[in-house]
């Protein structure tokens, strides 16, 4: 309280300011003429006071330094009353300043909290409900888009939103909450607004009255259907996977893509390995079980899978009793959604008792050996005839080396071929160009279908023939001069007897004298006539020569897994 | 350049008429050449069974050198027929004995590549043992 005296409004009592400001400066002095502007007042209250009127100003805000501290937001209520003489003349005034800061701040906070609550209720898609304290009556349910809305009071509310099978569980959770006066929550099925069944995550908190009695329950129901359905799908597929794993006689496994630790292994593993496979110590156990000779290859293959490759491989398992099992495995990477390696997995089959496998292994090895011996025989024949045709050791060395390289290329082609009719003529001609390093030579033009298949059995002979043509072109023909040209065209002539027709047209200033050489003519003509019943013609032209080759194609190429050349089943 | 036969082998198959049934031109030529150098008369060579049969009938060779596979054909049946007729047959093949059915196990088998002494010895042995009958 401050007391002013006289019409000059001299402060005659202002001790209270000491509490507020930390000093009573201004005592015995009038207020500054414009002090009221500090309070954001339009005019000085003393005008009204002088006229004998009271005035008051509530919750005026100002930045205010208390007792010399930093300015803080503050609120004050100002009351002014005139002091009158007996003759009703104004002789002074009383100003009462009340600090209302605390109250104002509390009110503001409450207001904000209410606003926030209102906003949060608006943004959440959850259903909001209120229940009576004893849980029996629903006061109201705002279902939003999730459930139906119920304007209370309603007693049978549970039946309206919860499927019968779940009613008991929800009621039990509610009773538990009521008994303990503590918030409760549960996940349960719910009848959606559209009548379908969904999943709700329901939570409610008690609201107490002043006597600590629960006056109502305030709660929300959140739509958790997508999560629940995803979980259910996952559980379902997991169950299915385990059932498959359990039923499978194959060894199914999944490892962590980085640590190689086993995360899953099917029960068949223990049976195949002859000892129980435990996930915990499976890593060491597993590696120890791989046949030592296959271990490096096995681990190298796992590394390839880890790098993203899917592959078939074979390895042996050596059991404790020293018996060996042959495994055929298909291993593959499992990537996460962003394409990064997550796990690696495999399906391994014990093929030890598989007679077909055993027989096939044996036949494959035998066939390979047969092919190798034929190739050696052919190489020997080539060496002998080269020896006959060469005039010097140097020439022999050069020619025989080139011819053996051509044979090696032919062998590569045969190894790559999946069956006896899957090589194409363009593969052969490209391989021969590569052998002599002429694949990019602009003097050579090639034209023909990439789907012209030739029989594997004919590959070495054809390879040697085209090799010979090319070598001679390099030495004596078109490729020995800058302006020479070679055009190779091939096609399949269909009809009663389908034939592969190849034309080699060479243009150069040289006479094709080399072709008269017996051995070259043999290699490009006789050898092809002998086995393939080929029609071969060689015609000199004004500017070079034209060589044409026409080979009957197998009318009905039989499907062939590469084994049909086996003449005898060793078991009969 | 030429490679010479050793003297003591040069005429060792003189007077023999030998049929070569082999589908690879170079191998057939190489074998023919070797046999000619040893003094033999070569019938064929032929890459196919049909012509082998007619050569057999027409020229009555002393012995048949037979590859086991001719492209997609195999010659086991043919070899057994020849044997039943009393004609000497020798397999010349890349397969080892395991690759030949047991029914044809009595037919001698030379594995590729064939050594010249083994060739001479087998041809002589086969023809002499049949001559006795």
JSON list of C-alpha atoms in Angstrom, two decimals, chain A residues 170-362:
[
{"chain": "A", "resi": 170, "resn": "UNK", "atom": "CA", "xyz": [-12.51, -57.02, -21.22]},
{"chain": "A", "resi": 171, "resn": "UNK", "atom": "CA", "xyz": [-14.85, -57.13, -18.19]},
{"chain": "A", "resi": 172, "resn": "UNK", "atom": "CA", "xyz": [-12.14, -58.86, -16.14]},
{"chain": "A", "resi": 173, "resn": "UNK", "atom": "CA", "xyz": [-9.56, -56.18, -16.98]},
{"chain": "A", "resi": 174, "resn": "UNK", "atom": "CA", "xyz": [-12.04, -53.48, -16.04]},
{"chain": "A", "resi": 175, "resn": "UNK", "atom": "CA", "xyz": [-12.86, -55.20, -12.73]},
{"chain": "A", "resi": 176, "resn": "UNK", "atom": "CA", "xyz": [-9.17, -55.51, -12.00]},
{"chain": "A", "resi": 177, "resn": "UNK", "atom": "CA", "xyz": [-8.79, -51.76, -12.63]},
{"chain": "A", "resi": 178, "resn": "UNK", "atom": "CA", "xyz": [-11.71, -50.94, -10.40]},
{"chain": "A", "resi": 179, "resn": "UNK", "atom": "CA", "xyz": [-10.44, -53.16, -7.60]},
{"chain": "A", "resi": 180, "resn": "UNK", "atom": "CA", "xyz": [-6.94, -51.66, -7.64]},
{"chain": "A", "resi": 181, "resn": "UNK", "atom": "CA", "xyz": [-7.95, -48.14, -8.70]},
{"chain": "A", "resi": 182, "resn": "UNK", "atom": "CA", "xyz": [-5.10, -48.30, -11.16]},
{"chain": "A", "resi": 183, "resn": "UNK", "atom": "CA", "xyz": [-5.02, -47.70, -14.91]},
{"chain": "A", "resi": 184, "resn": "UNK", "atom": "CA", "xyz": [-5.59, -50.83, -16.97]},
{"chain": "A", "resi": 185, "resn": "UNK", "atom": "CA", "xyz": [-4.96, -51.85, -20.54]},
{"chain": "A", "resi": 186, "resn": "UNK", "atom": "CA", "xyz": [-5.50, -54.84, -22.78]},
{"chain": "A", "resi": 187, "resn": "UNK", "atom": "CA", "xyz": [-5.64, -55.86, -26.43]},
{"chain": "A", "resi": 188, "resn": "UNK", "atom": "CA", "xyz": [-8.86, -57.43, -27.61]},
{"chain": "A", "resi": 189, "resn": "UNK", "atom": "CA", "xyz": [-11.01, -57.96, -30.65]},
{"chain": "A", "resi": 190, "resn": "UNK", "atom": "CA", "xyz": [-13.58, -55.29, -31.35]},
{"chain": "A", "resi": 191, "resn": "UNK", "atom": "CA", "xyz": [-16.57, -54.71, -33.58]},
{"chain": "A", "resi": 192, "resn": "UNK", "atom": "CA", "xyz": [-15.54, -51.99, -35.96]},
{"chain": "A", "resi": 193, "resn": "UNK", "atom": "CA", "xyz": [-17.74, -49.17, -37.13]},
{"chain": "A", "resi": 194, "resn": "UNK", "atom": "CA", "xyz": [-18.33, -51.03, -40.42]},
{"chain": "A", "resi": 195, "resn": "UNK", "atom": "CA", "xyz": [-19.39, -54.17, -38.53]},
{"chain": "A", "resi": 196, "resn": "UNK", "atom": "CA", "xyz": [-16.17, -56.06, -39.22]},
{"chain": "A", "resi": 197, "resn": "UNK", "atom": "CA", "xyz": [-13.93, -57.43, -36.51]},
{"chain": "A", "resi": 198, "resn": "UNK", "atom": "CA", "xyz": [-10.75, -55.57, -35.69]},
{"chain": "A", "resi": 199, "resn": "UNK", "atom": "CA", "xyz": [-8.27, -55.29, -32.87]},
{"chain": "A", "resi": 200, "resn": "UNK", "atom": "CA", "xyz": [-8.27, -52.61, -30.18]},
{"chain": "A", "resi": 201, "resn": "UNK", "atom": "CA", "xyz": [-5.57, -51.59, -27.78]},
{"chain": "A", "resi": 202, "resn": "UNK", "atom": "CA", "xyz": [-7.71, -50.29, -24.93]},
{"chain": "A", "resi": 203, "resn": "UNK", "atom": "CA", "xyz": [-6.40, -48.20, -22.03]},
{"chain": "A", "resi": 204, "resn": "UNK", "atom": "CA", "xyz": [-8.27, -46.39, -19.26]},
{"chain": "A", "resi": 205, "resn": "UNK", "atom": "CA", "xyz": [-7.21, -44.26, -16.33]},
{"chain": "A", "resi": 206, "resn": "UNK", "atom": "CA", "xyz": [-9.22, -43.53, -13.17]},
{"chain": "A", "resi": 207, "resn": "UNK", "atom": "CA", "xyz": [-10.20, -39.97, -12.36]},
{"chain": "A", "resi": 208, "resn": "UNK", "atom": "CA", "xyz": [-10.55, -39.36, -8.65]},
{"chain": "A", "resi": 209, "resn": "UNK", "atom": "CA", "xyz": [-12.73, -37.00, -6.69]},
{"chain": "A", "resi": 210, "resn": "UNK", "atom": "CA", "xyz": [-11.47, -35.15, -3.65]},
{"chain": "A", "resi": 211, "resn": "UNK", "atom": "CA", "xyz": [-12.09, -38.17, -1.41]},
{"chain": "A", "resi": 212, "resn": "UNK", "atom": "CA", "xyz": [-9.95, -40.49, -3.58]},
{"chain": "A", "resi": 213, "resn": "UNK", "atom": "CA", "xyz": [-13.01, -42.24, -4.89]},
{"chain": "A", "resi": 214, "resn": "UNK", "atom": "CA", "xyz": [-12.94, -43.07, -8.59]},
{"chain": "A", "resi": 215, "resn": "UNK", "atom": "CA", "xyz": [-15.49, -40.78, -10.04]},
{"chain": "A", "resi": 216, "resn": "UNK", "atom": "CA", "xyz": [-15.02, -41.95, -13.61]},
{"chain": "A", "resi": 217, "resn": "UNK", "atom": "CA", "xyz": [-12.78, -43.88, -15.99]},
{"chain": "A", "resi": 218, "resn": "UNK", "atom": "CA", "xyz": [-11.41, -42.06, -18.94]},
{"chain": "A", "resi": 219, "resn": "UNK", "atom": "CA", "xyz": [-10.09, -44.21, -21.74]},
{"chain": "A", "resi": 220, "resn": "UNK", "atom": "CA", "xyz": [-9.12, -44.64, -25.37]},
{"chain": "A", "resi": 221, "resn": "UNK", "atom": "CA", "xyz": [-9.34, -47.49, -27.84]},
{"chain": "A", "resi": 222, "resn": "UNK", "atom": "CA", "xyz": [-6.60, -47.55, -30.46]},
{"chain": "A", "resi": 223, "resn": "UNK", "atom": "CA", "xyz": [-6.95, -49.43, -33.75]},
{"chain": "A", "resi": 224, "resn": "UNK", "atom": "CA", "xyz": [-4.12, -51.98, -33.69]},
{"chain": "A", "resi": 225, "resn": "UNK", "atom": "CA", "xyz": [-5.66, -54.24, -36.35]},
{"chain": "A", "resi": 226, "resn": "UNK", "atom": "CA", "xyz": [-2.85, -53.82, -38.92]},
{"chain": "A", "resi": 227, "resn": "UNK", "atom": "CA", "xyz": [-0.19, -54.79, -36.38]},
{"chain": "A", "resi": 228, "resn": "UNK", "atom": "CA", "xyz": [-2.24, -57.71, -35.04]},
{"chain": "A", "resi": 229, "resn": "UNK", "atom": "CA", "xyz": [-2.99, -58.98, -38.51]},
{"chain": "A", "resi": 230, "resn": "UNK", "atom": "CA", "xyz": [0.66, -58.71, -39.49]},
{"chain": "A", "resi": 231, "resn": "UNK", "atom": "CA", "xyz": [1.62, -60.60, -36.34]},
{"chain": "A", "resi": 232, "resn": "UNK", "atom": "CA", "xyz": [-0.94, -63.25, -37.09]},
{"chain": "A", "resi": 233, "resn": "UNK", "atom": "CA", "xyz": [0.27, -63.61, -40.67]},
{"chain": "A", "resi": 234, "resn": "UNK", "atom": "CA", "xyz": [3.81, -63.88, -39.41]},
{"chain": "A", "resi": 235, "resn": "UNK", "atom": "CA", "xyz": [2.86, -66.50, -36.85]},
{"chain": "A", "resi": 236, "resn": "UNK", "atom": "CA", "xyz": [0.94, -68.35, -39.50]},
{"chain": "A", "resi": 237, "resn": "UNK", "atom": "CA", "xyz": [3.81, -68.38, -41.96]},
{"chain": "A", "resi": 238, "resn": "UNK", "atom": "CA", "xyz": [6.23, -69.29, -39.21]},
{"chain": "A", "resi": 239, "resn": "UNK", "atom": "CA", "xyz": [4.03, -72.23, -38.21]},
{"chain": "A", "resi": 240, "resn": "UNK", "atom": "CA", "xyz": [3.83, -73.27, -41.83]},
{"chain": "A", "resi": 241, "resn": "UNK", "atom": "CA", "xyz": [7.58, -72.95, -42.27]},
{"chain": "A", "resi": 242, "resn": "UNK", "atom": "CA", "xyz": [8.26, -75.03, -39.18]},
{"chain": "A", "resi": 243, "resn": "UNK", "atom": "CA", "xyz": [5.81, -77.65, -40.34]},
{"chain": "A", "resi": 244, "resn": "UNK", "atom": "CA", "xyz": [7.60, -77.81, -43.68]},
{"chain": "A", "resi": 245, "resn": "UNK", "atom": "CA", "xyz": [10.94, -77.93, -41.97]},
{"chain": "A", "resi": 246, "resn": "UNK", "atom": "CA", "xyz": [9.74, -80.69, -39.74]},
{"chain": "A", "resi": 247, "resn": "UNK", "atom": "CA", "xyz": [8.27, -82.75, -42.53]},
{"chain": "A", "resi": 248, "resn": "UNK", "atom": "CA", "xyz": [11.21, -82.30, -44.87]},
{"chain": "A", "resi": 249, "resn": "UNK", "atom": "CA", "xyz": [13.84, -84.96, -45.19]},
{"chain": "A", "resi": 250, "resn": "UNK", "atom": "CA", "xyz": [16.11, -82.25, -46.53]},
{"chain": "A", "resi": 251, "resn": "UNK", "atom": "CA", "xyz": [18.34, -80.28, -44.27]},
{"chain": "A", "resi": 252, "resn": "UNK", "atom": "CA", "xyz": [17.00, -76.73, -44.20]},
{"chain": "A", "resi": 253, "resn": "UNK", "atom": "CA", "xyz": [19.07, -74.07, -42.54]},
{"chain": "A", "resi": 254, "resn": "UNK", "atom": "CA", "xyz": [19.18, -70.32, -42.07]},
{"chain": "A", "resi": 255, "resn": "UNK", "atom": "CA", "xyz": [22.24, -68.44, -40.85]},
{"chain": "A", "resi": 256, "resn": "UNK", "atom": "CA", "xyz": [22.90, -64.88, -39.92]},
{"chain": "A", "resi": 257, "resn": "UNK", "atom": "CA", "xyz": [24.38, -63.27, -43.02]},
{"chain": "A", "resi": 258, "resn": "UNK", "atom": "CA", "xyz": [27.31, -61.79, -41.15]},
{"chain": "A", "resi": 259, "resn": "UNK", "atom": "CA", "xyz": [28.22, -63.97, -38.20]},
{"chain": "A", "resi": 260, "resn": "UNK", "atom": "CA", "xyz": [27.28, -67.24, -39.96]},
{"chain": "A", "resi": 261, "resn": "UNK", "atom": "CA", "xyz": [25.55, -68.28, -36.74]},
{"chain": "A", "resi": 262, "resn": "UNK", "atom": "CA", "xyz": [22.80, -70.80, -37.35]},
{"chain": "A", "resi": 263, "resn": "UNK", "atom": "CA", "xyz": [19.36, -69.36, -36.69]},
{"chain": "A", "resi": 264, "resn": "UNK", "atom": "CA", "xyz": [17.34, -72.31, -37.85]},
{"chain": "A", "resi": 265, "resn": "UNK", "atom": "CA", "xyz": [18.09, -75.87, -38.78]},
{"chain": "A", "resi": 266, "resn": "UNK", "atom": "CA", "xyz": [15.49, -78.48, -39.61]},
{"chain": "A", "resi": 267, "resn": "UNK", "atom": "CA", "xyz": [15.24, -81.70, -37.56]},
{"chain": "A", "resi": 268, "resn": "UNK", "atom": "CA", "xyz": [16.53, -83.71, -40.53]},
{"chain": "A", "resi": 269, "resn": "UNK", "atom": "CA", "xyz": [19.99, -82.28, -39.81]},
{"chain": "A", "resi": 270, "resn": "UNK", "atom": "CA", "xyz": [20.45, -84.44, -36.75]},
{"chain": "A", "resi": 271, "resn": "UNK", "atom": "CA", "xyz": [19.42, -87.53, -38.66]},
{"chain": "A", "resi": 272, "resn": "UNK", "atom": "CA", "xyz": [21.71, -86.84, -41.59]},
{"chain": "A", "resi": 273, "resn": "UNK", "atom": "CA", "xyz": [24.68, -85.93, -39.42]},
{"chain": "A", "resi": 274, "resn": "UNK", "atom": "CA", "xyz": [24.18, -88.84, -37.06]},
{"chain": "A", "resi": 275, "resn": "UNK", "atom": "CA", "xyz": [24.26, -86.61, -33.99]},
{"chain": "A", "resi": 276, "resn": "UNK", "atom": "CA", "xyz": [21.95, -83.96, -32.53]},
{"chain": "A", "resi": 277, "resn": "UNK", "atom": "CA", "xyz": [22.58, -80.55, -34.10]},
{"chain": "A", "resi": 278, "resn": "UNK", "atom": "CA", "xyz": [22.20, -77.81, -31.53]},
{"chain": "A", "resi": 279, "resn": "UNK", "atom": "CA", "xyz": [21.81, -74.23, -32.61]},
{"chain": "A", "resi": 280, "resn": "UNK", "atom": "CA", "xyz": [24.07, -72.94, -29.86]},
{"chain": "A", "resi": 281, "resn": "UNK", "atom": "CA", "xyz": [27.21, -74.80, -30.74]},
{"chain": "A", "resi": 282, "resn": "UNK", "atom": "CA", "xyz": [26.21, -75.60, -34.28]},
{"chain": "A", "resi": 283, "resn": "UNK", "atom": "CA", "xyz": [28.80, -73.50, -36.03]},
{"chain": "A", "resi": 284, "resn": "UNK", "atom": "CA", "xyz": [31.88, -75.37, -34.88]},
{"chain": "A", "resi": 285, "resn": "UNK", "atom": "CA", "xyz": [30.00, -78.62, -34.95]},
{"chain": "A", "resi": 286, "resn": "UNK", "atom": "CA", "xyz": [28.91, -78.06, -38.50]},
{"chain": "A", "resi": 287, "resn": "UNK", "atom": "CA", "xyz": [32.31, -77.12, -39.87]},
{"chain": "A", "resi": 288, "resn": "UNK", "atom": "CA", "xyz": [33.82, -80.12, -38.11]},
{"chain": "A", "resi": 289, "resn": "UNK", "atom": "CA", "xyz": [31.25, -82.34, -39.78]},
{"chain": "A", "resi": 290, "resn": "UNK", "atom": "CA", "xyz": [32.19, -81.25, -43.30]},
{"chain": "A", "resi": 291, "resn": "UNK", "atom": "CA", "xyz": [34.66, -83.62, -44.89]},
{"chain": "A", "resi": 292, "resn": "UNK", "atom": "CA", "xyz": [38.11, -82.01, -44.54]},
{"chain": "A", "resi": 293, "resn": "UNK", "atom": "CA", "xyz": [38.65, -82.16, -48.28]},
{"chain": "A", "resi": 294, "resn": "UNK", "atom": "CA", "xyz": [35.42, -80.22, -48.88]},
{"chain": "A", "resi": 295, "resn": "UNK", "atom": "CA", "xyz": [35.72, -77.72, -46.04]},
{"chain": "A", "resi": 296, "resn": "UNK", "atom": "CA", "xyz": [37.53, -74.97, -47.93]},
{"chain": "A", "resi": 297, "resn": "UNK", "atom": "CA", "xyz": [35.19, -75.21, -50.88]},
{"chain": "A", "resi": 298, "resn": "UNK", "atom": "CA", "xyz": [32.17, -75.28, -48.60]},
{"chain": "A", "resi": 299, "resn": "UNK", "atom": "CA", "xyz": [33.22, -72.13, -46.76]},
{"chain": "A", "resi": 300, "resn": "UNK", "atom": "CA", "xyz": [34.19, -70.41, -50.01]},
{"chain": "A", "resi": 301, "resn": "UNK", "atom": "CA", "xyz": [30.71, -71.15, -51.35]},
{"chain": "A", "resi": 302, "resn": "UNK", "atom": "CA", "xyz": [29.10, -69.72, -48.22]},
{"chain": "A", "resi": 303, "resn": "UNK", "atom": "CA", "xyz": [31.13, -66.58, -48.82]},
{"chain": "A", "resi": 304, "resn": "UNK", "atom": "CA", "xyz": [29.84, -66.36, -52.37]},
{"chain": "A", "resi": 305, "resn": "UNK", "atom": "CA", "xyz": [26.30, -66.67, -51.07]},
{"chain": "A", "resi": 306, "resn": "UNK", "atom": "CA", "xyz": [27.08, -63.98, -48.52]},
{"chain": "A", "resi": 307, "resn": "UNK", "atom": "CA", "xyz": [28.08, -61.75, -51.44]},
{"chain": "A", "resi": 308, "resn": "UNK", "atom": "CA", "xyz": [24.64, -62.24, -52.94]},
{"chain": "A", "resi": 309, "resn": "UNK", "atom": "CA", "xyz": [24.97, -65.28, -55.18]},
{"chain": "A", "resi": 310, "resn": "UNK", "atom": "CA", "xyz": [22.60, -68.24, -55.19]},
{"chain": "A", "resi": 311, "resn": "UNK", "atom": "CA", "xyz": [24.32, -71.49, -56.04]},
{"chain": "A", "resi": 312, "resn": "UNK", "atom": "CA", "xyz": [24.17, -75.27, -56.19]},
{"chain": "A", "resi": 313, "resn": "UNK", "atom": "CA", "xyz": [27.04, -77.17, -54.68]},
{"chain": "A", "resi": 314, "resn": "UNK", "atom": "CA", "xyz": [27.97, -80.56, -53.38]},
{"chain": "A", "resi": 315, "resn": "UNK", "atom": "CA", "xyz": [29.91, -81.57, -50.34]},
{"chain": "A", "resi": 316, "resn": "UNK", "atom": "CA", "xyz": [30.41, -84.51, -48.05]},
{"chain": "A", "resi": 317, "resn": "UNK", "atom": "CA", "xyz": [29.58, -84.89, -44.40]},
{"chain": "A", "resi": 318, "resn": "UNK", "atom": "CA", "xyz": [31.80, -87.16, -42.38]},
{"chain": "A", "resi": 319, "resn": "UNK", "atom": "CA", "xyz": [30.01, -88.57, -39.39]},
{"chain": "A", "resi": 320, "resn": "UNK", "atom": "CA", "xyz": [31.61, -89.54, -36.13]},
{"chain": "A", "resi": 321, "resn": "UNK", "atom": "CA", "xyz": [31.35, -93.19, -37.10]},
{"chain": "A", "resi": 322, "resn": "UNK", "atom": "CA", "xyz": [33.46, -92.32, -40.19]},
{"chain": "A", "resi": 323, "resn": "UNK", "atom": "CA", "xyz": [30.67, -92.93, -42.65]},
{"chain": "A", "resi": 324, "resn": "UNK", "atom": "CA", "xyz": [30.33, -90.33, -45.38]},
{"chain": "A", "resi": 325, "resn": "UNK", "atom": "CA", "xyz": [27.17, -88.69, -46.65]},
{"chain": "A", "resi": 326, "resn": "UNK", "atom": "CA", "xyz": [27.01, -86.87, -49.98]},
{"chain": "A", "resi": 327, "resn": "UNK", "atom": "CA", "xyz": [25.05, -83.64, -49.84]},
{"chain": "A", "resi": 328, "resn": "UNK", "atom": "CA", "xyz": [23.65, -81.63, -52.72]},
{"chain": "A", "resi": 329, "resn": "UNK", "atom": "CA", "xyz": [22.78, -78.15, -51.60]},
{"chain": "A", "resi": 330, "resn": "UNK", "atom": "CA", "xyz": [21.09, -75.09, -53.00]},
{"chain": "A", "resi": 331, "resn": "UNK", "atom": "CA", "xyz": [22.16, -72.05, -51.00]},
{"chain": "A", "resi": 332, "resn": "UNK", "atom": "CA", "xyz": [20.86, -68.53, -51.40]},
{"chain": "A", "resi": 333, "resn": "UNK", "atom": "CA", "xyz": [20.97, -65.08, -49.78]},
{"chain": "A", "resi": 334, "resn": "UNK", "atom": "CA", "xyz": [17.94, -63.60, -47.99]},
{"chain": "A", "resi": 335, "resn": "UNK", "atom": "CA", "xyz": [17.85, -59.85, -48.42]},
{"chain": "A", "resi": 336, "resn": "UNK", "atom": "CA", "xyz": [15.98, -57.28, -46.37]},
{"chain": "A", "resi": 337, "resn": "UNK", "atom": "CA", "xyz": [13.59, -54.74, -47.88]},
{"chain": "A", "resi": 338, "resn": "UNK", "atom": "CA", "xyz": [16.40, -52.39, -48.84]},
{"chain": "A", "resi": 339, "resn": "UNK", "atom": "CA", "xyz": [18.26, -55.18, -50.61]},
{"chain": "A", "resi": 340, "resn": "UNK", "atom": "CA", "xyz": [20.93, -55.65, -47.97]},
{"chain": "A", "resi": 341, "resn": "UNK", "atom": "CA", "xyz": [22.03, -59.10, -46.94]},
{"chain": "A", "resi": 342, "resn": "UNK", "atom": "CA", "xyz": [20.16, -60.26, -43.90]},
{"chain": "A", "resi": 343, "resn": "UNK", "atom": "CA", "xyz": [20.53, -64.02, -43.78]},
{"chain": "A", "resi": 344, "resn": "UNK", "atom": "CA", "xyz": [21.81, -66.85, -45.87]},
{"chain": "A", "resi": 345, "resn": "UNK", "atom": "CA", "xyz": [19.92, -70.09, -46.20]},
{"chain": "A", "resi": 346, "resn": "UNK", "atom": "CA", "xyz": [20.20, -73.46, -47.80]},
{"chain": "A", "resi": 347, "resn": "UNK", "atom": "CA", "xyz": [18.35, -76.62, -48.70]},
{"chain": "A", "resi": 348, "resn": "UNK", "atom": "CA", "xyz": [20.66, -79.60, -48.56]},
{"chain": "A", "resi": 349, "resn": "UNK", "atom": "CA", "xyz": [19.72, -83.09, -49.67]},
{"chain": "A", "resi": 350, "resn": "UNK", "atom": "CA", "xyz": [21.45, -86.26, -48.66]},
{"chain": "A", "resi": 351, "resn": "UNK", "atom": "CA", "xyz": [22.01, -87.98, -51.98]},
{"chain": "A", "resi": 352, "resn": "UNK", "atom": "CA", "xyz": [24.30, -90.74, -50.75]},
{"chain": "A", "resi": 353, "resn": "UNK", "atom": "CA", "xyz": [21.70, -93.44, -51.23]},
{"chain": "A", "resi": 354, "resn": "UNK", "atom": "CA", "xyz": [20.51, -91.97, -54.43]},
{"chain": "A", "resi": 355, "resn": "UNK", "atom": "CA", "xyz": [21.45, -94.59, -56.99]},
{"chain": "A", "resi": 356, "resn": "UNK", "atom": "CA", "xyz": [20.73, -92.25, -59.79]},
{"chain": "A", "resi": 357, "resn": "UNK", "atom": "CA", "xyz": [23.20, -89.80, -58.34]},
{"chain": "A", "resi": 358, "resn": "UNK", "atom": "CA", "xyz": [25.83, -92.43, -57.83]},
{"chain": "A", "resi": 359, "resn": "UNK", "atom": "CA", "xyz": [25.35, -93.80, -61.30]},
{"chain": "A", "resi": 360, "resn": "UNK", "atom": "CA", "xyz": [25.39, -90.35, -62.81]},
{"chain": "A", "resi": 361, "resn": "UNK", "atom": "CA", "xyz": [28.59, -89.43, -61.02]},
{"chain": "A", "resi": 362, "resn": "UNK", "atom": "CA", "xyz": [30.23, -92.55, -62.33]}
]
